[in-house]
Coordinates of C-alpha atoms in Angstrom, one line a residue:
Chain A
M264 CA -4.1 -73.0 49.4
L265 CA -5.2 -73.4 53.0
S266 CA -3.1 -75.5 55.4
I267 CA -4.2 -76.1 58.9
R268 CA -1.5 -77.6 61.0
Q269 CA -2.0 -79.2 64.3
I270 CA -4.4 -76.7 65.7
N271 CA -5.6 -77.0 69.3
K272 CA -8.4 -75.2 71.2
T273 CA -9.9 -75.9 74.6
I274 CA -13.2 -74.3 75.7
G275 CA -14.5 -75.5 79.0
D276 CA -14.1 -79.2 79.1
F277 CA -14.1 -79.7 75.3
S278 CA -10.9 -79.8 73.3
L279 CA -10.2 -79.7 69.6
S280 CA -6.9 -81.7 69.4
D281 CA -4.2 -81.7 66.7
V282 CA -6.4 -81.0 63.8
S283 CA -4.6 -80.8 60.4
L284 CA -6.3 -80.2 57.0
E285 CA -5.1 -79.3 53.5
I286 CA -7.5 -77.5 51.3
N287 CA -6.7 -77.0 47.6
P288 CA -8.3 -74.4 45.2
G289 CA -11.6 -75.7 43.9
D290 CA -12.0 -78.3 46.7
Y291 CA -15.4 -79.0 48.3
Y292 CA -14.2 -80.2 51.7
V293 CA -16.8 -81.5 54.0
I294 CA -16.1 -82.0 57.7
L295 CA -18.5 -84.6 58.9
G296 CA -19.2 -85.2 62.6
Q297 CA -21.9 -85.8 65.1
S298 CA -23.4 -82.9 67.2
G299 CA -20.7 -81.8 69.7
A300 CA -17.8 -83.2 67.7
G301 CA -16.3 -79.8 67.4
K302 CA -17.2 -79.0 63.8
S303 CA -18.5 -75.4 64.4
M304 CA -15.5 -74.7 66.7
L305 CA -13.2 -75.8 63.9
L306 CA -15.0 -73.6 61.4
D307 CA -14.8 -70.6 63.9
L308 CA -11.1 -71.1 64.1
I309 CA -10.7 -71.2 60.4
A310 CA -12.9 -68.1 60.0
G311 CA -11.1 -66.2 62.8
V312 CA -14.1 -66.0 65.1
K313 CA -12.0 -67.7 67.8
K314 CA -8.3 -67.8 68.3
T315 CA -6.4 -71.1 68.4
D316 CA -4.5 -72.1 71.6
S317 CA -1.7 -73.6 69.4
G318 CA -1.0 -74.6 65.8
T319 CA -0.8 -72.7 62.6
I320 CA -3.2 -71.7 59.8
L321 CA -1.5 -70.9 56.5
F322 CA -3.3 -69.4 53.6
R323 CA -1.3 -69.3 50.4
D324 CA 1.8 -69.9 52.5
R325 CA 1.1 -66.8 54.7
D326 CA 0.5 -67.3 58.4
I327 CA -3.0 -66.0 59.2
T328 CA -3.4 -67.7 62.6
T329 CA -3.7 -64.4 64.5
Q330 CA -5.6 -62.5 61.8
S331 CA -9.1 -61.2 62.7
I332 CA -12.3 -62.3 61.1
S333 CA -12.5 -59.2 59.0
D334 CA -9.0 -59.6 57.6
R335 CA -9.4 -63.1 56.4
K336 CA -11.2 -63.2 53.0
F337 CA -13.2 -66.2 54.0
G338 CA -17.0 -65.9 53.7
I339 CA -18.9 -67.6 56.5
M340 CA -22.5 -68.8 56.6
F341 CA -23.1 -69.4 60.3
Q342 CA -25.5 -72.1 61.6
G343 CA -29.0 -70.7 61.9
D344 CA -30.4 -67.6 60.2
S345 CA -27.7 -65.0 59.7
I346 CA -29.6 -62.7 57.4
F347 CA -29.9 -59.0 58.6
P348 CA -33.6 -58.9 59.4
H349 CA -33.9 -55.1 59.2
K350 CA -32.5 -54.9 55.7
T351 CA -34.2 -55.8 52.4
V352 CA -32.7 -58.7 50.3
S353 CA -31.0 -56.1 48.1
E354 CA -29.5 -54.3 51.1
N355 CA -28.3 -57.6 52.5
I356 CA -26.6 -58.6 49.3
A357 CA -25.0 -55.2 48.9
Y358 CA -23.6 -55.0 52.5
S359 CA -20.0 -55.7 51.5
L360 CA -20.3 -53.6 48.4
S361 CA -20.4 -50.1 50.0
H362 CA -17.1 -49.2 48.3
L363 CA -18.8 -49.3 44.9
S364 CA -20.8 -46.6 43.2
K365 CA -24.5 -47.0 43.4
S366 CA -24.9 -48.1 39.8
K367 CA -22.1 -50.6 40.0
R368 CA -23.4 -51.9 43.3
N369 CA -26.9 -52.4 41.8
Q370 CA -25.4 -54.2 38.8
E371 CA -23.5 -56.5 41.1
V372 CA -26.5 -57.1 43.3
Q373 CA -28.6 -58.0 40.2
K374 CA -25.9 -60.4 39.0
L375 CA -25.5 -62.2 42.3
A376 CA -29.2 -62.4 42.9
K377 CA -29.6 -64.0 39.5
T378 CA -26.8 -66.5 40.2
C379 CA -28.6 -67.5 43.5
G380 CA -32.1 -67.4 42.1
V381 CA -33.4 -64.5 44.3
E382 CA -33.7 -61.8 41.7
S383 CA -37.5 -61.5 42.3
L384 CA -37.1 -61.0 46.0
L385 CA -34.8 -58.0 46.0
S386 CA -37.2 -55.5 47.6
R387 CA -38.6 -58.0 50.2
Y388 CA -37.7 -58.1 53.9
P389 CA -36.4 -61.4 55.3
D390 CA -39.6 -62.0 57.4
S391 CA -41.5 -62.8 54.2
L392 CA -38.9 -65.3 52.9
S393 CA -38.8 -69.1 53.2
G394 CA -35.8 -70.8 54.9
G395 CA -34.5 -71.8 51.5
E396 CA -34.8 -68.3 50.1
I397 CA -33.0 -66.9 53.1
Q398 CA -30.1 -69.3 52.7
R399 CA -29.7 -68.3 49.0
V400 CA -29.8 -64.6 49.9
V401 CA -27.1 -65.2 52.5
L402 CA -25.1 -67.1 50.0
A403 CA -25.4 -64.3 47.5
R404 CA -24.3 -61.8 50.2
T405 CA -21.3 -64.0 51.0
L406 CA -20.4 -64.3 47.3
A407 CA -20.5 -60.5 47.0
M408 CA -17.3 -60.2 49.1
K409 CA -15.6 -62.5 46.5
P410 CA -14.3 -64.8 49.2
D411 CA -11.3 -67.1 48.6
I412 CA -13.1 -69.8 50.6
I413 CA -16.7 -70.1 51.7
L414 CA -17.2 -71.7 55.1
L415 CA -20.6 -73.3 55.6
D416 CA -21.9 -74.3 59.0
E417 CA -24.8 -76.7 58.5
P418 CA -26.6 -74.3 56.1
M419 CA -29.3 -76.9 55.3
R420 CA -30.1 -78.0 58.9
S421 CA -33.6 -76.7 59.0
L422 CA -34.5 -76.8 55.4
D423 CA -37.2 -78.9 53.7
Q424 CA -36.0 -81.5 51.2
H425 CA -37.1 -79.4 48.3
Y426 CA -35.0 -76.3 49.4
K427 CA -32.1 -78.6 50.4
F428 CA -31.9 -79.9 46.8
Q429 CA -32.1 -76.4 45.4
L430 CA -29.3 -75.2 47.6
Q431 CA -27.2 -78.3 47.0
S432 CA -27.5 -77.8 43.2
L433 CA -26.5 -74.1 43.6
L434 CA -23.4 -75.1 45.7
R435 CA -22.3 -77.7 43.2
T436 CA -22.7 -75.1 40.4
L437 CA -20.6 -72.6 42.3
N438 CA -18.0 -75.3 43.1
R439 CA -17.8 -76.3 39.4
E440 CA -17.1 -72.7 38.6
G441 CA -14.1 -72.8 40.9
Q442 CA -15.4 -71.7 44.3
T443 CA -13.7 -73.4 47.2
F444 CA -15.9 -74.6 50.1
I445 CA -15.4 -76.0 53.6
H446 CA -18.7 -77.3 54.8
V447 CA -19.4 -78.8 58.2
T448 CA -22.4 -81.2 58.6
H449 CA -23.6 -84.3 60.4
D450 CA -25.3 -85.6 57.2
Y451 CA -23.2 -88.2 55.4
Q452 CA -25.5 -88.2 52.4
L453 CA -25.0 -84.5 52.0
A454 CA -21.2 -85.1 52.3
L455 CA -21.4 -87.8 49.6
T456 CA -23.4 -85.6 47.3
L457 CA -21.3 -82.5 47.6
S458 CA -17.7 -83.1 48.6
N459 CA -14.6 -84.2 46.8
K460 CA -12.7 -84.4 50.1
L461 CA -13.9 -85.4 53.5
G462 CA -12.7 -85.3 57.0
V463 CA -14.5 -87.1 59.9
L464 CA -14.3 -85.3 63.2
H465 CA -15.1 -87.2 66.4
Q466 CA -14.8 -85.8 69.9
G467 CA -12.5 -83.0 68.8
K468 CA -10.2 -85.2 66.7
L469 CA -10.0 -85.6 63.0
I470 CA -10.1 -89.4 62.8
Q471 CA -10.0 -89.9 59.0
S472 CA -9.7 -87.6 56.0
G473 CA -9.1 -88.0 52.3
D474 CA -10.9 -88.4 49.0
T475 CA -14.6 -88.7 49.6
R476 CA -15.2 -91.8 47.5
S477 CA -12.2 -93.6 49.0
L478 CA -13.2 -92.7 52.5
F479 CA -16.7 -94.1 52.0
N480 CA -15.3 -97.2 50.5
H481 CA -12.6 -97.7 53.1
P482 CA -13.8 -96.4 56.5
A483 CA -11.0 -96.7 59.0
N484 CA -13.1 -98.1 61.8
A485 CA -16.6 -99.2 62.8
F486 CA -17.6 -95.7 64.0
I487 CA -16.8 -94.1 60.7
A488 CA -18.5 -96.9 58.8
A489 CA -21.6 -96.5 60.9
F490 CA -21.5 -92.7 60.6
T491 CA -21.0 -92.7 56.8
G492 CA -23.9 -95.0 56.3
V493 CA -22.0 -98.3 55.6
K494 CA -24.4 -100.9 56.7
N495 CA -22.4 -104.2 56.7
Y496 CA -19.0 -103.5 58.2
F497 CA -17.2 -106.2 60.2
E498 CA -13.8 -106.5 61.7
I499 CA -12.8 -110.1 62.1
E500 CA -9.8 -111.7 63.9
N501 CA -7.8 -113.8 61.5
R502 CA -5.7 -115.9 63.8
A503 CA -5.9 -119.0 61.6
H504 CA -4.3 -117.2 58.6
K505 CA -6.0 -119.5 56.2
A506 CA -7.5 -119.0 52.7
E507 CA -11.0 -118.8 54.3
I508 CA -12.5 -116.9 57.2
N509 CA -15.7 -117.4 59.1
L510 CA -18.1 -114.4 59.0
S511 CA -20.7 -116.2 61.0
D512 CA -21.4 -119.9 61.3
D513 CA -21.7 -121.4 57.9
I514 CA -20.9 -118.2 56.0
R515 CA -17.2 -118.5 55.0
L516 CA -15.5 -115.9 52.8
S517 CA -12.3 -116.5 50.9
V518 CA -9.3 -114.4 51.9
P519 CA -7.0 -113.1 49.1
E520 CA -3.5 -114.4 49.4
D521 CA -1.9 -111.0 50.3
L522 CA -4.2 -110.7 53.3
Q523 CA -3.9 -114.2 54.7
H524 CA -1.1 -113.3 57.0
K525 CA -2.9 -110.3 58.5
D526 CA -4.2 -110.6 62.0
K527 CA -7.4 -108.6 61.6
L528 CA -9.5 -108.2 58.5
R529 CA -12.1 -105.6 57.6
I530 CA -15.1 -106.7 55.5
I531 CA -17.6 -104.5 53.8
I532 CA -20.6 -106.0 52.1
A533 CA -23.1 -103.9 50.1
P534 CA -26.7 -104.7 50.9
E535 CA -27.3 -105.5 47.2
D536 CA -24.6 -108.2 47.4
V537 CA -26.5 -110.1 50.1
S538 CA -29.2 -112.2 48.6
I539 CA -32.1 -113.6 50.6
S540 CA -34.4 -116.5 49.7
A541 CA -37.3 -118.0 51.6
E542 CA -35.6 -121.4 52.0
E543 CA -34.8 -123.0 55.3
V544 CA -31.5 -124.2 53.9
K545 CA -28.2 -123.4 55.6
P546 CA -26.6 -120.9 55.9
H547 CA -29.8 -119.3 57.3
G548 CA -30.8 -116.5 59.5
I549 CA -34.0 -114.9 60.8
V550 CA -35.6 -111.7 59.5
F551 CA -35.1 -109.3 62.4
D552 CA -36.4 -106.1 60.8
R553 CA -37.5 -104.6 57.5
F554 CA -37.7 -101.0 56.3
N555 CA -37.6 -98.9 53.2
D556 CA -34.7 -96.6 52.3
Q557 CA -33.9 -94.8 49.0
S558 CA -32.5 -98.0 47.4
G559 CA -35.6 -100.1 48.2
E560 CA -36.7 -102.4 51.0
I561 CA -33.9 -103.3 53.4
L562 CA -34.1 -106.6 55.3
V563 CA -32.1 -107.0 58.5
V564 CA -31.2 -110.6 59.0
Q565 CA -30.0 -111.9 62.3
L566 CA -27.3 -114.6 62.0
K567 CA -25.8 -116.3 65.0
S568 CA -23.2 -113.6 65.8
I569 CA -23.9 -110.8 63.3
R570 CA -26.7 -108.8 61.7
L571 CA -26.6 -108.4 57.9
Y572 CA -28.5 -105.8 55.9
A573 CA -29.8 -107.0 52.6
L574 CA -31.6 -105.3 49.8
G575 CA -34.9 -107.1 49.6
K576 CA -36.6 -108.3 46.4
T577 CA -40.2 -107.1 45.9
D578 CA -41.4 -110.6 44.9
L579 CA -40.3 -112.0 48.2
N580 CA -43.0 -111.5 50.8
L581 CA -41.0 -112.1 53.9
S582 CA -42.1 -111.3 57.4
V583 CA -40.2 -110.5 60.5
G584 CA -39.3 -113.7 62.4
Q585 CA -39.2 -115.9 59.2
K586 CA -36.2 -118.1 58.5
V587 CA -34.3 -117.3 55.3
R588 CA -31.3 -118.4 53.4
V589 CA -28.4 -116.0 53.1
K590 CA -25.9 -115.8 50.3
I591 CA -23.1 -113.3 49.8
S592 CA -22.2 -112.7 46.2
D593 CA -19.5 -110.0 46.6
Y594 CA -17.6 -108.2 49.4
R595 CA -14.6 -106.0 50.0
M596 CA -11.9 -107.2 52.3
T597 CA -8.9 -105.1 53.6
A598 CA -6.5 -105.4 56.4
C599 CA -7.1 -103.5 59.6
E600 CA -4.0 -101.4 60.3
Chain B
M240 CA -66.9 -80.8 75.9
P241 CA -63.6 -79.8 77.4
K242 CA -63.6 -78.6 81.0
Y243 CA -62.2 -75.2 81.7
T244 CA -61.0 -75.8 85.2
N245 CA -58.8 -72.6 85.3
I246 CA -61.7 -70.2 85.3
G247 CA -61.5 -69.6 89.1
F248 CA -57.7 -69.2 88.8
N249 CA -58.1 -66.6 86.1
V250 CA -60.8 -64.7 87.9
L251 CA -58.7 -64.5 91.1
F252 CA -55.7 -63.2 89.2
A253 CA -57.9 -60.7 87.3
L254 CA -59.3 -59.4 90.6
L255 CA -55.9 -59.0 92.0
G256 CA -54.9 -57.1 88.8
A257 CA -57.9 -54.9 89.2
L258 CA -56.9 -54.0 92.7
V259 CA -53.5 -52.9 91.5
L260 CA -55.0 -50.9 88.7
L261 CA -57.4 -49.2 91.1
F262 CA -54.5 -48.3 93.3
I263 CA -52.8 -46.6 90.4
V264 CA -55.8 -45.0 88.8
A265 CA -57.9 -44.0 91.7
P266 CA -55.7 -41.2 93.1
L267 CA -55.1 -39.8 89.6
V268 CA -58.8 -39.8 88.7
S269 CA -59.7 -38.3 92.1
M270 CA -57.2 -35.5 91.4
F271 CA -58.6 -34.9 88.0
L272 CA -62.2 -34.8 89.3
H273 CA -61.3 -32.4 92.1
T274 CA -59.7 -30.0 89.7
E275 CA -62.1 -27.3 88.4
F276 CA -61.9 -26.4 84.7
P277 CA -61.6 -22.6 85.2
A278 CA -58.7 -23.1 87.6
M279 CA -57.0 -25.4 85.1
M280 CA -57.3 -22.8 82.3
E281 CA -55.9 -20.1 84.6
T282 CA -52.9 -22.3 85.4
V283 CA -52.3 -23.0 81.8
R284 CA -52.0 -19.2 81.2
E285 CA -49.6 -18.6 84.1
P286 CA -46.2 -17.7 82.7
E287 CA -44.5 -19.3 85.8
V288 CA -46.1 -22.6 85.1
Q289 CA -45.4 -22.5 81.4
S290 CA -41.8 -21.7 82.2
S291 CA -41.4 -24.5 84.7
I292 CA -42.8 -27.1 82.2
K293 CA -40.5 -25.8 79.5
V294 CA -37.4 -26.0 81.9
T295 CA -38.5 -29.5 83.0
L296 CA -39.0 -30.9 79.5
L297 CA -35.9 -29.3 77.9
S298 CA -33.6 -30.3 80.8
A299 CA -34.8 -33.8 80.7
A300 CA -34.6 -34.0 76.9
F301 CA -31.1 -32.5 76.7
S302 CA -29.7 -34.5 79.5
T303 CA -31.1 -37.7 78.0
L304 CA -29.6 -37.0 74.6
F305 CA -26.3 -35.8 76.0
F306 CA -25.7 -38.8 78.2
A307 CA -27.0 -41.2 75.6
V308 CA -24.0 -40.5 73.4
A309 CA -21.8 -42.3 76.0
A310 CA -24.3 -44.6 77.7
I311 CA -25.4 -46.4 74.5
P312 CA -21.9 -47.6 73.4
F313 CA -21.2 -48.4 77.1
S314 CA -24.3 -50.6 77.2
W315 CA -23.1 -52.5 74.1
L316 CA -19.8 -53.2 75.9
L317 CA -21.7 -54.5 79.0
A318 CA -23.8 -56.7 76.8
R319 CA -21.0 -58.2 74.7
K320 CA -17.8 -58.3 76.8
Q321 CA -16.8 -60.3 79.8
F322 CA -14.4 -58.6 82.2
V323 CA -13.3 -58.7 85.8
G324 CA -15.6 -56.7 88.1
K325 CA -18.5 -56.6 85.6
T326 CA -21.0 -57.7 88.3
F327 CA -19.8 -54.9 90.6
L328 CA -20.0 -52.4 87.8
Q329 CA -23.6 -53.5 87.1
A330 CA -24.5 -53.0 90.7
L331 CA -22.8 -49.5 90.6
I332 CA -24.9 -48.5 87.7
D333 CA -28.1 -49.4 89.6
L334 CA -27.0 -47.4 92.6
P335 CA -28.8 -44.1 91.7
I336 CA -32.1 -46.0 91.7
V337 CA -31.7 -47.4 95.2
I338 CA -30.2 -44.4 97.1
P339 CA -32.5 -41.6 98.3
H340 CA -32.6 -39.0 95.6
T341 CA -32.0 -36.2 98.1
A342 CA -28.8 -38.0 99.0
A343 CA -28.0 -38.3 95.3
G344 CA -28.5 -34.5 95.0
I345 CA -26.2 -33.8 97.9
A346 CA -23.6 -36.2 96.4
L347 CA -23.8 -34.4 93.1
L348 CA -23.8 -30.9 94.7
G349 CA -20.5 -31.9 96.5
F350 CA -19.1 -32.8 93.1
V351 CA -20.2 -29.7 91.0
S352 CA -20.6 -26.8 93.5
R353 CA -18.5 -23.7 93.0
D354 CA -15.8 -24.7 95.4
T355 CA -15.0 -28.0 93.6
V356 CA -12.6 -28.4 90.7
L357 CA -15.4 -29.2 88.3
G358 CA -17.4 -26.3 89.5
Q359 CA -14.5 -23.9 89.1
M360 CA -13.6 -25.2 85.7
A361 CA -17.3 -24.6 84.6
E362 CA -17.2 -21.2 86.1
S363 CA -14.0 -20.3 84.2
V364 CA -16.0 -20.8 80.9
G365 CA -19.0 -18.9 82.2
L366 CA -21.1 -21.9 83.3
S367 CA -22.6 -22.9 86.6
F368 CA -24.1 -26.1 87.6
V369 CA -25.8 -24.9 90.8
G370 CA -29.1 -23.1 90.3
S371 CA -29.1 -23.5 86.5
P372 CA -30.7 -25.7 83.9
L373 CA -27.3 -27.4 83.5
G374 CA -27.4 -28.5 87.1
I375 CA -31.0 -29.6 86.7
G376 CA -30.0 -31.7 83.7
L377 CA -27.1 -33.3 85.7
A378 CA -29.4 -34.2 88.6
M379 CA -32.0 -35.6 86.2
A380 CA -29.4 -37.7 84.4
F381 CA -27.8 -38.9 87.6
V382 CA -31.0 -40.6 88.8
S383 CA -32.3 -41.7 85.5
I384 CA -29.3 -43.0 83.5
P385 CA -29.6 -46.6 84.9
F386 CA -32.9 -46.9 83.0
L387 CA -31.2 -46.2 79.7
I388 CA -28.1 -48.3 80.4
N389 CA -30.1 -51.4 81.6
A390 CA -32.7 -51.2 78.7
A391 CA -30.0 -50.7 76.1
R392 CA -27.8 -53.5 77.5
D393 CA -30.7 -55.9 77.4
A394 CA -31.5 -54.9 73.9
F395 CA -27.9 -55.3 72.7
A396 CA -27.7 -58.7 74.4
A397 CA -30.8 -59.8 72.5
V398 CA -29.2 -59.1 69.1
P399 CA -27.8 -62.5 67.8
K400 CA -24.0 -62.3 68.0
R401 CA -23.7 -64.1 64.7
L402 CA -25.2 -61.1 63.0
E403 CA -22.4 -58.9 64.3
L404 CA -19.9 -61.5 63.4
T405 CA -21.4 -61.8 59.9
A406 CA -21.1 -58.0 59.4
R407 CA -17.4 -58.1 60.5
N408 CA -16.9 -61.1 58.2
L409 CA -18.3 -59.1 55.4
G410 CA -15.6 -56.5 56.0
A411 CA -17.4 -54.0 58.2
S412 CA -15.3 -52.1 60.7
P413 CA -16.4 -52.3 64.3
F414 CA -18.0 -48.9 64.0
R415 CA -19.9 -49.8 60.8
C416 CA -21.0 -53.0 62.4
F417 CA -22.3 -51.1 65.5
F418 CA -24.2 -48.5 63.5
T419 CA -25.6 -50.7 60.7
V420 CA -26.3 -53.9 62.6
S421 CA -26.1 -53.7 66.5
L422 CA -27.8 -50.4 67.0
P423 CA -30.6 -50.7 64.4
L424 CA -31.5 -54.2 65.7
A425 CA -31.4 -53.1 69.4
W426 CA -33.1 -49.8 68.5
R427 CA -36.6 -50.5 70.0
G428 CA -35.0 -51.4 73.3
V429 CA -32.6 -48.5 73.3
L430 CA -35.5 -46.1 72.4
S431 CA -37.5 -47.6 75.2
G432 CA -34.6 -46.9 77.5
L433 CA -34.3 -43.3 76.2
I434 CA -38.0 -42.7 76.9
M435 CA -37.7 -44.2 80.4
M436 CA -34.7 -42.0 81.1
F437 CA -36.5 -38.9 79.9
A438 CA -39.6 -39.8 81.8
R439 CA -37.7 -40.5 85.0
G440 CA -35.7 -37.3 84.6
M441 CA -38.6 -35.0 84.1
S442 CA -40.4 -36.4 87.2
E443 CA -37.3 -36.1 89.4
F444 CA -37.7 -33.9 92.5
G445 CA -35.3 -34.9 95.3
A446 CA -32.0 -34.5 93.5
V447 CA -33.2 -31.5 91.5
V448 CA -34.4 -29.5 94.5
I449 CA -31.0 -29.8 96.2
I450 CA -28.9 -28.8 93.2
A451 CA -31.3 -26.1 91.7
Y452 CA -34.4 -24.8 93.4
H453 CA -34.4 -22.2 90.7
P454 CA -35.1 -22.2 87.8
M455 CA -38.1 -24.1 89.0
T456 CA -39.0 -27.4 87.4
T457 CA -42.6 -28.5 87.6
P458 CA -42.1 -31.1 90.3
V459 CA -40.4 -28.5 92.5
M460 CA -43.2 -26.0 91.7
I461 CA -45.8 -28.6 92.8
F462 CA -43.9 -29.1 96.1
E463 CA -43.5 -25.3 96.6
R464 CA -47.2 -24.6 95.9
F465 CA -48.3 -27.4 98.2
T466 CA -46.2 -26.2 101.1
S467 CA -47.1 -22.6 100.6
Y468 CA -50.7 -22.7 99.5
G469 CA -52.1 -26.2 100.1
L470 CA -53.6 -29.0 98.1
K471 CA -56.3 -27.1 96.2
Y472 CA -53.9 -24.6 94.7
T473 CA -51.4 -27.3 93.7
R474 CA -53.8 -29.7 91.9
P475 CA -54.2 -27.8 88.6
V476 CA -50.3 -27.7 88.1
A477 CA -50.1 -31.4 88.9
V478 CA -53.0 -32.3 86.5
L479 CA -51.5 -30.1 83.8
F480 CA -48.1 -31.7 84.1
I481 CA -49.6 -35.2 84.0
I482 CA -51.6 -34.3 80.8
V483 CA -48.4 -32.9 79.1
A484 CA -46.4 -36.1 80.1
L485 CA -49.2 -38.3 78.8
V486 CA -49.3 -36.6 75.4
I487 CA -45.5 -36.7 75.1
F488 CA -45.2 -40.3 76.0
Y489 CA -48.1 -41.3 73.7
L490 CA -46.4 -39.5 70.8
L491 CA -43.0 -41.0 71.6
R492 CA -44.4 -44.5 71.7
Y493 CA -46.4 -43.8 68.5
F494 CA -43.3 -42.7 66.6
A495 CA -41.2 -45.6 68.1
K496 CA -43.3 -48.2 66.3
P497 CA -41.4 -50.2 63.7
K498 CA -41.5 -48.5 60.3
H499 CA -41.2 -51.2 57.6
V500 CA -44.4 -52.9 56.4
K501 CA -44.1 -56.6 56.6
H502 CA -44.4 -58.3 53.2
T503 CA -46.3 -61.6 53.3
A504 CA -44.9 -64.6 51.4
N505 CA -48.0 -64.6 49.2
Q506 CA -47.4 -61.0 47.9

């Protein structure tokens, strides 16, 4: 559907280099990256806000690289508030429907407002709306132009959790109904919740892309692992090429036969697969930190050369600085390419 | 109990402000107090005075509206586009403010007098710039147009660019985008510029007196009465003109207030 081939763009001392993407109909493609990674610039190039220095953008096999923003049928929701403040909600939604008769336009506005849950706000001005309501109005207005692809630039950045969930649910519904999305964000949890495809952008380069689940399971390097929320990610030299490898001191993991000849191995351990007990039996470590996240209490255990994140058990009343025993029940091992 | 250590600072600044206000208000109040009511009423009834006020207001209004048609889109261009020589152009726009207005009048006279191409072209269709309301309007516009351009440029620059991009993304042509998004959002600043241009135009003396002594605008009449008859005879015209200007500006500001009533989230 949309094929972005090796596009480049330099503004000042920042460059977007050789970015290539393939978007298929019905995809929810999330471009994940830190602030300043070039996400918004990439979205601007796709939307036609900025022109590429080189590379090609094909839509349905037609070259649209030089087409202007108004000629591409991509709806864009810019970062920040892009509602027209001098128009009512109804006038905002109807902005792209000026070619329709008044009655048809009203019908369409009602339909879109209902889809986005803003039908009770139609006569209101934006200054009386909450951030979540504004984003749903903007989405309804974008849908009114019947876009082939909707481009979202951090639409949830300043929203409260409640409004975030509302908007996420709406986006998923629209995606299930066949709407294609390209969404840029810095929030990996959002990416995991919404996308079926994911690309990680770092310093202007797309460093990994592919199916969301597989990217989260197989991050290509430590940066992507850290950025996508993988807590226990290790790259270990395998010079001995034996059936076992040392993770740290007494913690030895078995290496599958097909990986034994590889020089470097990647190991990912889920926090729930690290069990901790209050015994001073080797292999042991020291509780370095403890905090709560959505899955429960996380214990950070310092071993000699690594730190391990473990999902704590509620009956263990461990304190920071305490010696604990560490056992790893499961892990994923792959070769570093 | 918190200590308000900035009281002395605030009092000092308030006193300085009061001095400035006194400087502005005192001469005007003095002029009002020295003007006798019967003399004022007599001046109001004078056809010459009435005619000069009419010429002044109409010339200022028409020149403002006429030049706004070109100046407002030009201001958008200055706010939005980057091009070589933009800084020079901005300085050029401000030039009429800094040069002596009599010099501006002479420059303009050399451009539109009967022996110039423009003057002859106007004459061929029965128009004349010199000694006519047309010339008065030109002189007023020449010295006052920077106020409109600068105010409108700042107002357009304050409109978030993403709103214009959104309009274009929603399929609007550049014209529709300008008239439905840029101009309405910049309107208060643009209107303020229009009011300032009109105000500056109607108070203009130096350029107007060079290009058109007659028909007489009120500032020219004030000068003429002062040089011919003295201060006492001039005051009623000046006071009347100030009252008219005050009423007009109050009304313009009143109608320039935003129209839509804000709906609160609780409604």
